[in-house]
Short mmCIF file of C-alpha atoms in Angstrom, two decimals:
data_model
loop_
_atom_site.label_atom_id
_atom_site.label_comp_id
_atom_site.label_asym_id
_atom_site.label_seq_id
_atom_site.Cartn_x
_atom_site.Cartn_y
_atom_site.Cartn_z
CA UNK E 20 92.07 101.88 111.37
CA UNK E 21 91.50 101.69 107.49
CA UNK E 22 93.04 103.41 104.83
CA UNK E 23 90.91 102.92 101.06
CA UNK E 24 92.22 104.80 98.37
CA UNK E 25 91.25 105.15 94.85
CA UNK E 26 91.60 106.83 92.24
CA UNK E 27 95.26 105.28 89.55
CA UNK E 28 94.24 104.53 86.46
CA UNK E 29 96.05 104.32 82.64
CA UNK E 30 97.06 107.78 81.64
CA UNK E 31 99.08 109.59 78.82
CA UNK E 32 102.32 111.48 80.04
CA UNK E 33 102.05 114.70 80.43
CA UNK E 34 98.58 113.76 81.28
CA UNK E 35 96.74 114.38 84.50
CA UNK E 36 94.87 111.68 88.40
CA UNK E 37 93.93 112.54 91.36
CA UNK E 38 93.95 109.88 93.98
CA UNK E 39 92.38 109.57 96.59
CA UNK E 40 91.94 108.03 100.43
CA UNK E 41 89.55 108.08 103.30
CA UNK E 42 90.41 106.95 106.89
CA UNK E 43 88.03 105.38 109.20
CA UNK E 44 89.79 106.81 111.89
CA UNK E 45 91.58 109.52 113.85
CA UNK E 46 95.13 110.27 112.36
CA UNK E 47 97.64 112.46 112.84
CA UNK E 48 99.74 112.20 109.49
CA UNK E 49 99.10 110.79 106.20
CA UNK E 50 101.60 110.03 103.10
CA UNK E 51 101.51 108.83 100.37
CA UNK E 52 103.86 106.23 99.21
CA UNK E 53 104.85 104.39 95.54
CA UNK E 54 106.22 101.33 94.23
CA UNK E 55 107.36 100.11 90.68
CA UNK E 56 107.88 96.17 90.16
CA UNK E 57 111.17 94.74 91.16
CA UNK E 58 112.55 98.47 93.62
CA UNK E 59 111.46 99.97 96.79
CA UNK E 60 108.34 101.28 98.29
CA UNK E 61 109.17 105.17 97.74
CA UNK E 62 107.48 108.40 99.70
CA UNK E 63 106.12 110.55 97.11
CA UNK E 64 104.64 112.91 99.87
CA UNK E 65 103.02 113.69 103.80
CA UNK E 66 100.72 116.25 104.43
CA UNK E 67 100.62 116.56 108.98
CA UNK E 68 97.75 117.00 110.76
CA UNK E 69 97.66 120.93 111.28
CA UNK E 70 98.18 121.07 107.36
CA UNK E 71 101.88 121.20 106.63
CA UNK E 72 102.78 119.38 102.98
CA UNK E 73 105.67 117.87 102.19
CA UNK E 74 106.50 116.47 98.85
CA UNK E 75 109.53 113.94 97.56
CA UNK E 76 111.98 115.52 95.16
CA UNK E 77 111.06 114.19 92.51
CA UNK E 78 107.67 115.19 91.99
CA UNK E 79 107.82 118.52 93.52
CA UNK E 80 106.03 121.17 91.13
CA UNK E 81 104.06 118.43 89.33
CA UNK E 82 102.16 116.16 92.71
CA UNK E 83 100.07 117.94 95.21
CA UNK E 84 97.92 117.13 98.37
CA UNK E 85 96.02 119.89 97.68
CA UNK E 86 93.51 120.73 100.99
CA UNK E 87 94.13 119.02 105.06
CA UNK E 88 93.37 116.06 106.05
CA UNK E 89 91.03 117.84 108.95
CA UNK E 90 88.72 115.17 107.72
CA UNK E 91 90.79 111.80 108.03
CA UNK E 92 90.82 112.57 104.13
CA UNK E 93 93.47 113.45 101.65
CA UNK E 94 94.22 113.68 98.11
CA UNK E 95 96.76 114.17 96.06
CA UNK E 96 96.36 115.45 92.52
CA UNK E 97 98.92 114.44 89.94
CA UNK E 98 99.77 117.08 86.52
CA UNK E 99 102.09 116.16 84.44
CA UNK E 100 102.90 112.61 84.63
CA UNK E 101 105.32 111.16 83.81
CA UNK E 102 106.35 107.27 82.62
CA UNK E 103 108.72 107.14 85.23
CA UNK E 104 105.22 107.66 87.92
CA UNK E 105 103.85 104.21 87.24
CA UNK E 106 104.00 102.24 90.21
CA UNK E 107 101.03 101.20 93.51
CA UNK E 108 101.07 104.24 94.83
CA UNK E 109 99.94 103.29 98.79
CA UNK E 110 98.21 106.14 100.95
CA UNK E 111 99.31 105.24 104.53
CA UNK E 112 99.34 107.05 108.20
CA UNK E 113 100.26 107.31 110.93
CA UNK E 114 98.97 108.68 114.99
CA UNK E 115 102.56 110.59 115.71
CA UNK E 116 102.10 114.16 114.41
CA UNK E 117 105.28 114.61 112.46
CA UNK E 118 105.87 114.20 109.15
CA UNK E 119 108.35 111.35 107.54
CA UNK E 120 109.06 109.56 104.57
CA UNK E 121 109.59 106.22 106.00
CA UNK E 122 107.74 103.56 105.66
CA UNK E 123 108.51 101.73 108.45
CA UNK E 124 107.32 104.82 110.87
CA UNK E 125 103.54 104.55 109.60
CA UNK E 126 100.84 102.97 111.98
CA UNK E 127 98.67 102.21 109.32
CA UNK E 128 98.71 101.44 105.56
CA UNK E 129 96.09 101.50 102.45
CA UNK E 130 95.68 98.83 99.24
CA UNK E 131 97.18 100.68 97.06
CA UNK E 132 96.62 102.04 93.86
CA UNK E 133 97.78 101.15 89.87
CA UNK E 134 98.98 104.22 88.25
CA UNK E 135 99.92 103.53 85.50
CA UNK E 136 101.48 106.42 82.46
CA UNK E 137 102.22 105.33 79.15
CA UNK E 138 104.93 107.34 77.14
#
């Protein structure tokens, strides 16, 4: 399975961006992670095959994963962006049905897309 992420860019604080991820094959759970320079890869959100969504505390209320991943596609709507949201965002997928916030639980990874939020 290959993942293709898109939609990153430069935005001012308070603005919005929408990321998209397309998987070439069937997956059950898809997730978003992000990694800032010099930091570990952190969980952002995940959506299960049934459409249940989960969010990191730092983005809850600002980020949403609309719809479901029935067509092996996933988006991340990011609102009220802050400079601390600046990172490379990765989409990921796993064959297992359960969601997880651990990068090691995901089987497939996209190439990453840069999100930069200016103050």
